Tab-separated table of C-alpha atoms in Angstrom:
chain	number	residue	atom	x	y	z
A	1485	MET	CA	42.539	-9.720	-18.194
A	1486	ASP	CA	41.582	-7.822	-21.352
A	1487	ILE	CA	38.723	-5.287	-21.558
A	1488	ALA	CA	36.358	-7.642	-23.405
A	1489	LYS	CA	36.686	-10.327	-20.720
A	1490	LYS	CA	36.243	-7.778	-17.920
A	1491	LEU	CA	33.128	-6.500	-19.648
A	1492	GLU	CA	31.703	-10.012	-19.872
A	1493	VAL	CA	32.328	-10.705	-16.169
A	1494	LEU	CA	31.176	-7.368	-14.764
A	1495	THR	CA	28.049	-6.874	-16.876
A	1496	ASP	CA	26.927	-10.392	-15.941
A	1497	ALA	CA	27.624	-9.660	-12.254
A	1498	ALA	CA	25.464	-6.503	-12.483
A	1499	LYS	CA	22.325	-8.289	-13.708
A	1500	TYR	CA	21.077	-9.002	-10.166
A	1501	ASP	CA	20.674	-5.273	-9.469
A	1502	VAL	CA	17.263	-4.114	-10.739
A	1503	ALA	CA	17.400	-0.596	-9.335
A	1504	CYS	CA	17.414	1.240	-12.642
A	1505	THR	CA	14.677	2.468	-14.932
A	1506	SER	CA	13.980	5.418	-17.209
A	1507	SER	CA	15.945	8.558	-16.454
A	1508	GLY	CA	13.435	10.642	-14.494
A	1509	SER	CA	15.283	13.879	-15.265
A	1510	SER	CA	15.831	16.159	-18.251
A	1511	ARG	CA	19.003	17.804	-19.492
A	1512	LYS	CA	19.317	19.405	-22.924
A	1513	GLY	CA	22.396	18.902	-25.035
A	1514	ASN	CA	24.916	21.734	-24.784
A	1515	LYS	CA	27.401	23.001	-27.312
A	1516	GLY	CA	30.688	21.189	-26.741
A	1517	SER	CA	29.020	18.364	-24.773
A	1518	LEU	CA	27.961	14.862	-25.767
A	1519	GLY	CA	24.553	13.386	-25.024
A	1520	SER	CA	21.359	14.482	-23.323
A	1521	THR	CA	18.683	12.906	-21.171
A	1522	GLU	CA	14.884	13.137	-21.129
A	1523	ALA	CA	12.462	12.577	-18.260
A	1524	CYS	CA	10.355	10.282	-20.429
A	1525	GLY	CA	13.143	7.684	-20.445
A	1526	ILE	CA	16.253	6.728	-22.391
A	1527	CYS	CA	15.033	3.619	-24.150
A	1528	HIS	CA	16.406	3.017	-27.622
A	1529	SER	CA	17.744	-0.529	-27.654
A	1530	PHE	CA	16.087	-3.833	-26.816
A	1531	SER	CA	17.140	-6.909	-24.907
A	1532	ALA	CA	16.556	-10.481	-26.064
A	1533	ASP	CA	13.343	-10.677	-24.029
A	1534	GLY	CA	11.895	-7.479	-25.499
A	1535	ARG	CA	12.640	-4.945	-22.781
A	1536	CYS	CA	13.736	-1.504	-23.913
A	1537	ILE	CA	17.120	-0.556	-22.428
A	1538	SER	CA	19.957	1.807	-23.241
A	1539	LEU	CA	22.114	1.989	-20.128
A	1540	LEU	CA	25.565	0.533	-19.879
A	1541	LYS	CA	24.878	-1.406	-16.674
A	1542	ILE	CA	28.145	-2.426	-15.104
A	1543	LEU	CA	30.082	-3.017	-11.888
A	1544	LEU	CA	33.347	-1.258	-11.176
A	1545	THR	CA	34.442	-4.551	-9.601
A	1546	ASN	CA	32.901	-7.789	-8.337
A	1547	SER	CA	35.713	-8.395	-5.821
A	1548	CYS	CA	34.021	-7.848	-2.464
A	1549	ILE	CA	35.200	-7.780	1.131
A	1550	TYR	CA	31.667	-8.627	2.331
A	1551	ASP	CA	30.162	-12.108	2.558
A	1552	CYS	CA	26.428	-11.544	2.029
A	1553	LYS	CA	24.965	-15.027	1.718
A	1554	TYR	CA	22.480	-14.132	-1.065
A	1555	CYS	CA	25.034	-12.374	-3.274
A	1556	VAL	CA	26.861	-14.013	-6.163
A	1557	ASN	CA	29.820	-11.674	-5.574
A	1558	ARG	CA	30.350	-12.554	-1.898
A	1559	ARG	CA	33.962	-13.131	-0.946
A	1560	SER	CA	33.419	-16.840	-0.154
A	1561	ASN	CA	31.952	-17.607	-3.587
A	1562	ASP	CA	34.189	-19.114	-6.247
A	1563	VAL	CA	33.478	-16.940	-9.299
A	1564	PRO	CA	35.727	-15.151	-11.807
A	1565	ARG	CA	36.819	-11.772	-10.455
A	1566	ALA	CA	37.583	-8.610	-12.386
A	1567	ALA	CA	37.939	-4.872	-11.844
A	1568	PHE	CA	37.840	-1.855	-14.128
A	1569	THR	CA	39.836	1.316	-13.639
A	1570	PRO	CA	37.902	4.614	-13.787
A	1571	ASP	CA	39.605	5.383	-17.119
A	1572	GLU	CA	38.465	2.090	-18.622
A	1573	ILE	CA	34.819	2.649	-17.653
A	1574	ALA	CA	34.911	6.236	-18.947
A	1575	GLU	CA	36.326	5.110	-22.300
A	1576	LEU	CA	33.853	2.211	-22.541
A	1577	THR	CA	30.934	4.544	-21.865
A	1578	MET	CA	32.002	7.002	-24.536
A	1579	ASN	CA	32.778	4.306	-27.097
A	1580	PHE	CA	29.391	2.658	-26.536
A	1581	TYR	CA	27.664	6.033	-26.721
A	1582	ARG	CA	29.373	7.008	-29.984
A	1583	ARG	CA	28.211	3.723	-31.505
A	1584	ASN	CA	24.639	4.511	-30.391
A	1585	TYR	CA	24.516	1.406	-28.183
A	1586	ILE	CA	23.651	3.399	-25.045
A	1587	GLU	CA	22.528	6.787	-23.870
A	1588	GLY	CA	23.548	6.518	-20.254
A	1589	LEU	CA	25.475	4.709	-17.553
A	1590	PHE	CA	24.356	2.627	-14.583
A	1591	LEU	CA	27.388	2.172	-12.342
A	1592	SER	CA	27.581	0.082	-9.200
A	1593	SER	CA	30.303	-1.836	-7.413
A	1594	ALA	CA	31.136	-4.483	-4.879
A	1595	ILE	CA	33.060	-3.180	-1.859
A	1596	ILE	CA	36.790	-3.205	-2.506
A	1597	LYS	CA	39.138	-2.485	0.455
A	1598	ASN	CA	36.552	-0.319	2.274
A	1599	PRO	CA	33.457	1.824	1.519
A	1600	ASP	CA	35.389	5.107	1.284
A	1601	TYR	CA	37.906	3.711	-1.201
A	1602	THR	CA	35.118	2.237	-3.358
A	1603	MET	CA	33.121	5.485	-3.314
A	1604	GLU	CA	36.234	7.468	-4.294
A	1605	LEU	CA	36.677	5.225	-7.352
A	1606	LEU	CA	33.029	5.762	-8.346
A	1607	TYR	CA	33.471	9.524	-7.947
A	1608	GLU	CA	36.662	9.493	-10.011
A	1609	THR	CA	34.861	7.580	-12.777
A	1610	LEU	CA	31.976	10.065	-12.934
A	1611	HIS	CA	34.394	12.998	-12.794
A	1612	LEU	CA	36.217	11.661	-15.853
A	1613	VAL	CA	33.013	10.981	-17.790
A	1614	ARG	CA	31.531	14.403	-17.039
A	1615	ASN	CA	34.612	16.633	-17.172
A	1616	LYS	CA	37.198	14.941	-19.371
A	1617	TYR	CA	34.745	13.598	-21.962
A	1618	ASN	CA	32.005	16.247	-21.453
A	1619	PHE	CA	29.312	13.547	-21.324
A	1620	ASN	CA	25.951	15.132	-20.536
A	1621	GLY	CA	23.761	12.015	-20.599
A	1622	TYR	CA	22.018	10.122	-17.820
A	1623	ILE	CA	24.073	8.554	-15.010
A	1624	HIS	CA	22.772	6.397	-12.157
A	1625	VAL	CA	25.354	5.532	-9.512
A	1626	LYS	CA	25.315	3.679	-6.207
A	1627	ALA	CA	25.956	5.434	-2.912
A	1628	ILE	CA	28.018	2.950	-0.919
A	1629	PRO	CA	26.691	2.417	2.650
A	1630	GLY	CA	29.326	3.401	5.208
A	1631	ALA	CA	31.167	5.795	2.877
A	1632	ASP	CA	31.997	9.335	3.989
A	1633	LYS	CA	29.072	11.687	3.297
A	1634	ASP	CA	31.383	14.269	1.683
A	1635	ILE	CA	32.446	11.768	-1.009
A	1636	ILE	CA	28.802	10.826	-1.593
A	1637	PHE	CA	27.872	14.509	-1.915
A	1638	ARG	CA	30.601	15.196	-4.473
A	1639	THR	CA	29.476	12.160	-6.466
A	1640	GLY	CA	25.849	13.304	-6.294
A	1641	LEU	CA	26.745	16.568	-8.020
A	1642	LEU	CA	27.795	14.506	-11.045
A	1643	ALA	CA	24.931	11.972	-11.085
A	1644	ASP	CA	21.275	12.121	-12.116
A	1645	ARG	CA	20.134	9.469	-9.650
A	1646	MET	CA	21.729	7.692	-6.703
A	1647	SER	CA	20.562	4.562	-4.934
A	1648	VAL	CA	21.335	3.020	-1.564
A	1649	ASN	CA	20.192	-0.603	-1.608
A	1650	ILE	CA	18.490	-1.757	1.573
A	1651	GLU	CA	18.515	-5.322	0.145
A	1652	LEU	CA	16.625	-7.148	2.932
A	1653	PRO	CA	13.407	-5.980	4.609
A	1654	SER	CA	14.415	-6.327	8.277
A	1655	GLU	CA	17.377	-5.807	10.562
A	1656	LYS	CA	17.159	-9.433	11.693
A	1657	SER	CA	17.529	-10.676	8.096
A	1658	LEU	CA	20.506	-8.379	7.562
A	1659	GLU	CA	22.191	-9.880	10.635
A	1660	THR	CA	21.489	-13.402	9.357
A	1661	PHE	CA	22.295	-13.078	5.660
A	1662	ALA	CA	24.522	-9.970	5.473
A	1663	PRO	CA	26.454	-9.785	8.760
A	1664	ASP	CA	28.871	-7.161	7.380
A	1665	LYS	CA	26.041	-4.699	6.693
A	1666	LYS	CA	24.293	-2.678	9.371
A	1667	LYS	CA	20.861	-1.076	9.162
A	1668	GLN	CA	22.132	2.324	10.281
A	1669	ALA	CA	24.938	2.298	7.709
A	1670	ILE	CA	22.259	1.980	5.006
A	1671	LEU	CA	19.791	4.520	6.410
A	1672	THR	CA	22.394	7.219	7.162
A	1673	PRO	CA	23.307	7.913	3.500
A	1674	MET	CA	19.578	7.836	2.626
A	1675	ALA	CA	18.988	10.613	5.142
A	1676	SER	CA	22.024	12.547	3.890
A	1677	LEU	CA	20.825	12.311	0.289
A	1678	LYS	CA	17.348	13.478	1.267
A	1679	GLY	CA	18.769	16.494	3.125
A	1680	ALA	CA	21.140	17.408	0.303
A	1681	ILE	CA	18.398	17.093	-2.354
A	1682	THR	CA	16.059	19.359	-0.339
A	1683	GLN	CA	18.815	21.911	0.256
A	1684	ASN	CA	19.769	21.870	-3.422
A	1685	LYS	CA	16.161	22.580	-4.486
A	1686	ASN	CA	16.157	25.634	-2.225
A	1687	GLU	CA	19.495	26.802	-3.626
A	1688	ILE	CA	18.248	26.467	-7.202
A	1689	THR	CA	15.200	28.558	-6.288
A	1690	LEU	CA	17.492	31.358	-5.078
A	1691	TYR	CA	20.372	30.903	-7.553
A	1692	LYS	CA	19.454	29.836	-11.067
A	1693	ASN	CA	22.957	28.564	-11.878
A	1694	ALA	CA	23.465	26.551	-8.685
A	1695	PRO	CA	24.811	23.047	-9.456
A	1696	LYS	CA	22.163	20.299	-9.405
A	1697	PHE	CA	22.423	17.494	-6.877
A	1698	VAL	CA	20.845	14.149	-7.881
A	1699	PRO	CA	18.003	15.808	-9.860
A	1700	ALA	CA	16.230	12.455	-10.503
A	1701	GLY	CA	16.160	11.643	-6.776
A	1702	GLN	CA	17.205	8.502	-4.928
A	1703	SER	CA	15.984	4.918	-5.056
A	1704	THR	CA	16.587	1.587	-3.337
A	1705	GLN	CA	16.124	-2.136	-3.926
A	1706	MET	CA	14.712	-4.971	-1.830
A	1707	ILE	CA	15.143	-8.683	-2.513
A	1708	ILE	CA	11.856	-10.580	-2.259
A	1709	GLY	CA	11.793	-14.181	-1.045
A	1710	ALA	CA	15.353	-14.619	0.230
A	1711	SER	CA	14.239	-13.920	3.797
A	1712	PRO	CA	10.950	-14.873	5.490
A	1713	GLU	CA	9.318	-11.411	5.733
A	1714	SER	CA	5.671	-11.174	4.666
A	1715	ASP	CA	4.323	-8.896	1.946
A	1716	LYS	CA	2.826	-6.716	4.683
A	1717	LYS	CA	6.266	-6.153	6.221
A	1718	ILE	CA	7.752	-5.287	2.822
A	1719	ILE	CA	4.962	-2.887	1.821
A	1720	ARG	CA	4.993	-1.140	5.204
A	1721	LEU	CA	8.757	-0.680	4.948
A	1722	ALA	CA	8.413	0.767	1.436
A	1723	GLU	CA	5.702	3.171	2.648
A	1724	SER	CA	7.960	4.292	5.488
A	1725	LEU	CA	10.905	4.843	3.104
A	1726	TYR	CA	8.760	6.937	0.763
A	1727	HIS	CA	7.522	9.145	3.595
A	1728	LYS	CA	10.706	9.452	5.664
A	1729	TYR	CA	13.371	9.633	2.963
A	1730	GLU	CA	11.286	10.839	-0.011
A	1731	LEU	CA	12.552	8.054	-2.266
A	1732	ARG	CA	11.617	8.287	-5.930
A	1733	ARG	CA	11.334	4.519	-6.344
A	1734	VAL	CA	11.618	1.288	-4.405
A	1735	PHE	CA	12.577	-1.582	-6.695
A	1736	TYR	CA	11.757	-5.199	-5.866
A	1737	SER	CA	13.756	-8.166	-7.094
A	1738	ALA	CA	12.446	-11.721	-6.806
A	1739	TYR	CA	15.172	-13.844	-5.232
A	1740	MET	CA	17.086	-16.143	-7.558
A	1741	PRO	CA	19.468	-18.755	-6.126
A	1742	VAL	CA	23.026	-18.027	-7.209
A	1743	LYS	CA	26.016	-20.303	-7.581
A	1744	ASN	CA	26.789	-22.287	-4.420
A	1745	THR	CA	23.617	-21.151	-2.624
A	1746	HIS	CA	24.007	-20.949	1.149
A	1747	LYS	CA	22.125	-23.563	3.165
A	1748	LEU	CA	20.061	-20.876	4.953
A	1749	LEU	CA	18.603	-19.592	1.695
A	1750	PRO	CA	15.750	-21.026	-0.418
A	1751	THR	CA	16.833	-23.364	-3.199
A	1752	ASN	CA	14.085	-22.242	-5.611
A	1753	ASP	CA	13.344	-18.931	-7.316
A	1754	ALA	CA	10.847	-16.670	-5.572
A	1755	PRO	CA	7.643	-16.413	-7.672
A	1756	LEU	CA	7.834	-13.619	-10.196
A	1757	LEU	CA	4.094	-13.109	-9.701
A	1758	ARG	CA	4.712	-12.217	-6.043
A	1759	GLU	CA	7.191	-9.546	-7.147
A	1760	HIS	CA	4.610	-8.261	-9.630
A	1761	ARG	CA	1.848	-8.018	-7.003
A	1762	ILE	CA	4.176	-6.076	-4.682
A	1763	TYR	CA	4.958	-3.682	-7.523
A	1764	GLN	CA	1.197	-3.215	-8.041
A	1765	ALA	CA	0.735	-2.493	-4.327
A	1766	ASP	CA	3.637	-0.042	-4.476
A	1767	TRP	CA	1.948	1.709	-7.410
A	1768	LEU	CA	-1.276	2.037	-5.401
A	1769	MET	CA	0.610	3.799	-2.602
A	1770	ARG	CA	2.512	6.120	-4.934
A	1771	PHE	CA	-0.204	7.169	-7.377
A	1772	TYR	CA	-3.640	6.117	-6.096
A	1773	GLY	CA	-3.710	7.370	-2.516
A	1774	PHE	CA	-3.771	3.961	-0.807
A	1775	SER	CA	-2.046	3.264	2.489
A	1776	SER	CA	-0.320	-0.020	3.288
A	1777	GLY	CA	-3.014	-0.743	5.893
A	1778	GLU	CA	-5.742	-0.535	3.240
A	1779	ILE	CA	-3.914	-2.802	0.807
A	1780	LEU	CA	-3.292	-5.486	3.446
A	1781	GLU	CA	-5.660	-5.410	6.394
A	1782	ASN	CA	-4.721	-6.636	9.872
A	1783	GLU	CA	-5.541	-10.300	9.289
A	1784	ASP	CA	-3.723	-10.483	5.946
A	1785	ASP	CA	0.036	-10.982	5.782
A	1786	ASN	CA	0.474	-11.628	2.064
A	1787	LEU	CA	-1.099	-10.354	-1.137
A	1788	ASP	CA	-3.590	-12.514	-3.001
A	1789	LEU	CA	-1.744	-13.809	-6.077
A	1790	SER	CA	-4.983	-14.602	-7.901
A	1791	MET	CA	-5.980	-10.946	-8.422
A	1792	ASP	CA	-4.418	-7.512	-8.334
A	1793	PRO	CA	-4.439	-5.594	-5.003
A	1794	LYS	CA	-6.952	-2.960	-6.153
A	1795	CYS	CA	-9.554	-5.592	-7.089
A	1796	ASN	CA	-8.897	-7.330	-3.787
A	1797	TRP	CA	-9.450	-4.082	-1.867
A	1798	ALA	CA	-12.659	-3.356	-3.793
A	1799	ILE	CA	-14.120	-6.797	-2.990
A	1800	ARG	CA	-13.325	-6.293	0.699
A	1801	ASN	CA	-15.057	-2.884	0.618
A	1802	LEU	CA	-18.212	-3.523	-1.386
A	1803	HIS	CA	-20.116	-1.097	0.870
A	1804	LEU	CA	-18.408	1.713	-1.085
A	1805	PHE	CA	-19.648	0.419	-4.450
A	1806	PRO	CA	-21.103	0.735	-7.014
A	1807	ILE	CA	-19.724	4.204	-7.752
A	1808	GLU	CA	-21.573	6.620	-10.033
A	1809	VAL	CA	-18.890	7.780	-12.472
A	1810	ASN	CA	-20.772	10.980	-13.321
A	1811	LYS	CA	-20.709	12.232	-9.724
A	1812	ALA	CA	-17.920	10.474	-7.799
A	1813	PRO	CA	-15.008	12.594	-6.503
A	1814	PHE	CA	-11.668	12.124	-8.242
A	1815	GLU	CA	-10.216	10.262	-5.237
A	1816	MET	CA	-12.912	7.579	-5.537
A	1817	LEU	CA	-12.525	7.294	-9.320
A	1818	LEU	CA	-8.920	6.282	-8.659
A	1819	ARG	CA	-10.121	3.386	-6.507
A	1820	ILE	CA	-12.289	1.751	-9.164
A	1821	PRO	CA	-10.666	-1.462	-10.534
A	1822	GLY	CA	-9.873	-0.992	-14.208
A	1823	VAL	CA	-9.519	2.802	-13.896
A	1824	GLY	CA	-5.982	4.161	-13.916
A	1825	VAL	CA	-4.740	7.674	-13.166
A	1826	THR	CA	-5.070	8.742	-16.806
A	1827	GLY	CA	-8.537	7.166	-17.068
A	1828	ALA	CA	-9.726	8.945	-13.914
A	1829	LYS	CA	-8.532	12.283	-15.308
A	1830	ARG	CA	-10.332	11.634	-18.600
A	1831	ILE	CA	-13.582	10.782	-16.805
A	1832	PHE	CA	-13.268	13.856	-14.577
A	1833	ASP	CA	-12.783	16.148	-17.583
A	1834	ALA	CA	-15.266	14.496	-19.971
A	1835	ARG	CA	-18.233	14.502	-17.558
A	1836	LYS	CA	-18.061	18.306	-17.333
A	1837	THR	CA	-19.616	18.543	-20.788
A	1838	ALA	CA	-21.938	15.508	-20.942
A	1839	LYS	CA	-23.182	12.519	-18.988
A	1840	LEU	CA	-21.049	9.479	-19.611
A	1841	ASP	CA	-22.348	6.025	-20.522
A	1842	PHE	CA	-20.477	2.730	-20.829
A	1843	TYR	CA	-19.775	3.334	-24.524
A	1844	ASN	CA	-18.107	6.636	-23.618
A	1845	LEU	CA	-16.047	4.946	-20.902
A	1846	LYS	CA	-14.775	2.350	-23.371
A	1847	LYS	CA	-13.743	5.153	-25.737
A	1848	LEU	CA	-11.890	6.810	-22.846
A	1849	GLY	CA	-9.798	3.654	-22.386
A	1850	ILE	CA	-11.439	2.342	-19.205
A	1851	VAL	CA	-10.991	-1.419	-18.682
A	1852	LEU	CA	-14.672	-2.348	-18.418
A	1853	LYS	CA	-13.781	-6.019	-18.004
A	1854	ARG	CA	-13.058	-5.144	-14.356
A	1855	ALA	CA	-14.702	-1.766	-13.864
A	1856	LYS	CA	-18.218	-2.858	-14.910
A	1857	TYR	CA	-18.765	-4.692	-11.612
A	1858	PHE	CA	-18.110	-1.567	-9.523
A	1859	ILE	CA	-19.640	1.379	-11.393
A	1860	THR	CA	-22.909	2.827	-12.601
A	1861	CYS	CA	-23.574	5.299	-15.407
A	1862	ASP	CA	-26.559	7.536	-14.711
A	1863	GLY	CA	-27.656	5.070	-12.026
A	1864	LYS	CA	-27.492	1.960	-14.217
A	1865	MET	CA	-25.015	-0.925	-14.171
A	1866	MET	CA	-23.620	-2.404	-17.370
A	1867	GLU	CA	-25.127	-5.814	-16.580
A	1868	LYS	CA	-27.019	-7.395	-13.732
A	1869	THR	CA	-24.462	-8.839	-11.340
A	1870	PRO	CA	-24.839	-10.572	-7.963
A	1871	PHE	CA	-23.091	-8.120	-5.672
A	1872	ILE	CA	-21.448	-10.665	-3.402
A	1873	PRO	CA	-17.697	-11.155	-2.799
A	1874	GLU	CA	-17.550	-14.845	-3.773
A	1875	TYR	CA	-19.165	-14.260	-7.183
A	1876	LEU	CA	-17.055	-11.179	-7.999
A	1877	LYS	CA	-13.849	-12.968	-7.057
A	1878	ILE	CA	-14.677	-15.838	-9.422
A	1879	ARG	CA	-15.408	-13.429	-12.278
A	1880	LEU	CA	-12.275	-11.366	-11.679
A	1881	THR	CA	-9.988	-14.398	-11.471
A	1882	GLU	CA	-11.504	-16.625	-14.180
A	1883	ASN	CA	-8.739	-15.590	-16.596
A	1884	GLY	CA	-6.015	-16.585	-14.159
A	1885	ILE	CA	-2.301	-16.032	-14.457
A	1886	SER	CA	-0.335	-18.759	-16.188
A	1887	GLU	CA	2.222	-20.581	-14.083
A	1888	GLY	CA	4.619	-20.542	-17.034
A	1889	TYR	CA	6.120	-17.194	-16.115
A	1890	ALA	CA	9.819	-17.039	-15.339
A	1891	GLN	CA	12.178	-14.314	-14.174
A	1892	LEU	CA	13.075	-12.064	-17.098
A	1893	SER	CA	16.727	-12.107	-18.089
A	1894	LEU	CA	18.893	-9.842	-20.189
A	1895	PHE	CA	21.495	-12.513	-20.700
A	1896	ASP	CA	19.931	-15.535	-22.344
A	1897	ASN	CA	17.518	-16.431	-25.107
A	1898	LYS	CA	15.500	-19.115	-23.320
A	1899	PRO	CA	11.736	-18.866	-23.893
A	1900	LEU	CA	9.854	-17.242	-21.021
A	1901	ILE	CA	6.951	-19.684	-21.331
A	1902	GLU	CA	6.488	-23.083	-22.840
A	1903	LYS	CA	3.367	-22.418	-24.915
A	1904	LYS	CA	2.324	-19.284	-26.691
A	1905	GLU	CA	-1.330	-19.772	-25.829
A	1906	ASP	CA	-0.490	-19.664	-22.104
A	1907	VAL	CA	0.402	-15.958	-22.233
A	1908	LYS	CA	-1.802	-13.887	-19.944
A	1909	CYS	CA	-1.569	-10.156	-19.339
A	1910	LEU	CA	-0.015	-9.283	-15.979
A	1911	ALA	CA	-1.181	-5.662	-16.082
A	1912	GLY	CA	-3.554	-4.810	-13.271
C-alpha cells in the first residue's frame, strides 16, 4: 500500500479520537531546529466545518488485537487495514510542516502485537522526529494502557502532552464493551504520568537545564452515550480524575455508531447537545469553583438540555440571588449566569474606582440577557422580574436550541443544519 493510501486510511481512522486541542505549552524556536509551539494554541488551518486545526492527526496503525465493541478498528470489524513505519510518519510530519500545512503532530495507535511493542514504535517515531529531524513543534502522543512504565517515561520526555483514554465511564461498561481492557491498566499509567510530571517540576526548580517531561500535562477521553451511565456518573468521574491524577483536560465524545455496530450498542448518534452540556459542567468544575454535587443534586441524574448548567444551578438556588455586583465577593461573581471568568475579573477591578451600573456591565462584556435576572446595581434590578423558578426558566429557555445540530466532522462537507435561520448559539 502506498503512502497516500495509508494516509487516507489512518487519518480517517483517527477522527473518532477527540483528545486533542491547542498546545498548552510554549517552546521557542532554536537555532538549528524546526518549528515552535505556543501556549495560546497552534491553529493556522481550517477544516471544512470551520474549526481551526493544524495538527497532523494520525494513527500509527489501525490493526488492533483488541475487540472493543464501540471501536471502528476492532479486530472483528471488516475495514481496510494499514500501518506506517516510524520513518514514514517522521517524513510525513516534516513534509507537511515544510509546506505549512501543520505545526504539530497528534499520534495515536491501535494495539499491534502487544502494548509494549506498540509503545516502542510510538517512542521510536518521536525519537526520529525530535532528534533526526530536529523538530521542535508540538507533539501529543498516546500512552498505551498496559505498556511498561519505562517506555512511557522515555516517550514523555519527547512529547508535549500525553493522554491515556479511559473511554467508558465505569468498570462494568469496560467489561461489557471492551473486555480486553482493564480499569487498572488504564489508571496505572495515569498515576505514573502524574508522579513523573510532579517529579520533573521539582527537578526543573533545582536544575534549570533538566529535561522536560510532558510539559502540557496529561488528558483523557470518555465516550458519551455508548454505555448507560448518567451525566452524574460521568461528571463525578471527571471530578475524581482531575483531583486524583491532576489531568489537564477530560475530553468528551458523543457516541457515533460505526460500521457493523454491535447489537449491544445504540443504533443512533448520542445527542451532540448532551456532549456540549457535559463540557459546560466540566468548565464549571475547572474554572468556576463548582463541585459535581452542586451541578447535579442528589435527585438529578442528568443535565437539563434546555439550559446551561450554571443557569440551572442559579434557578435552584434563588435564595442566593440577586447579587449586588458592586459588593459581591469574586467567588460569587463567578456564579452569576452570563458572567465568565474574564467578566468577573473586569467587574472586580472596575468597581474599585466607581460604582457600576448596567450600562457599565454591558461595556465590560457581561451577557445581560442572562445576568439581568440575578444581579442588582446599587440595589436596583435592570427590570422588574417575578423572582420565581418557573418564570425564570421560561425566560432563559425561550430561545431554545435547534434540533438541527449534528456531530461536527473533519471529513465531509455536509451541512451541519438544514436551515440557516435555525442556527442558535450554544455558548453558555
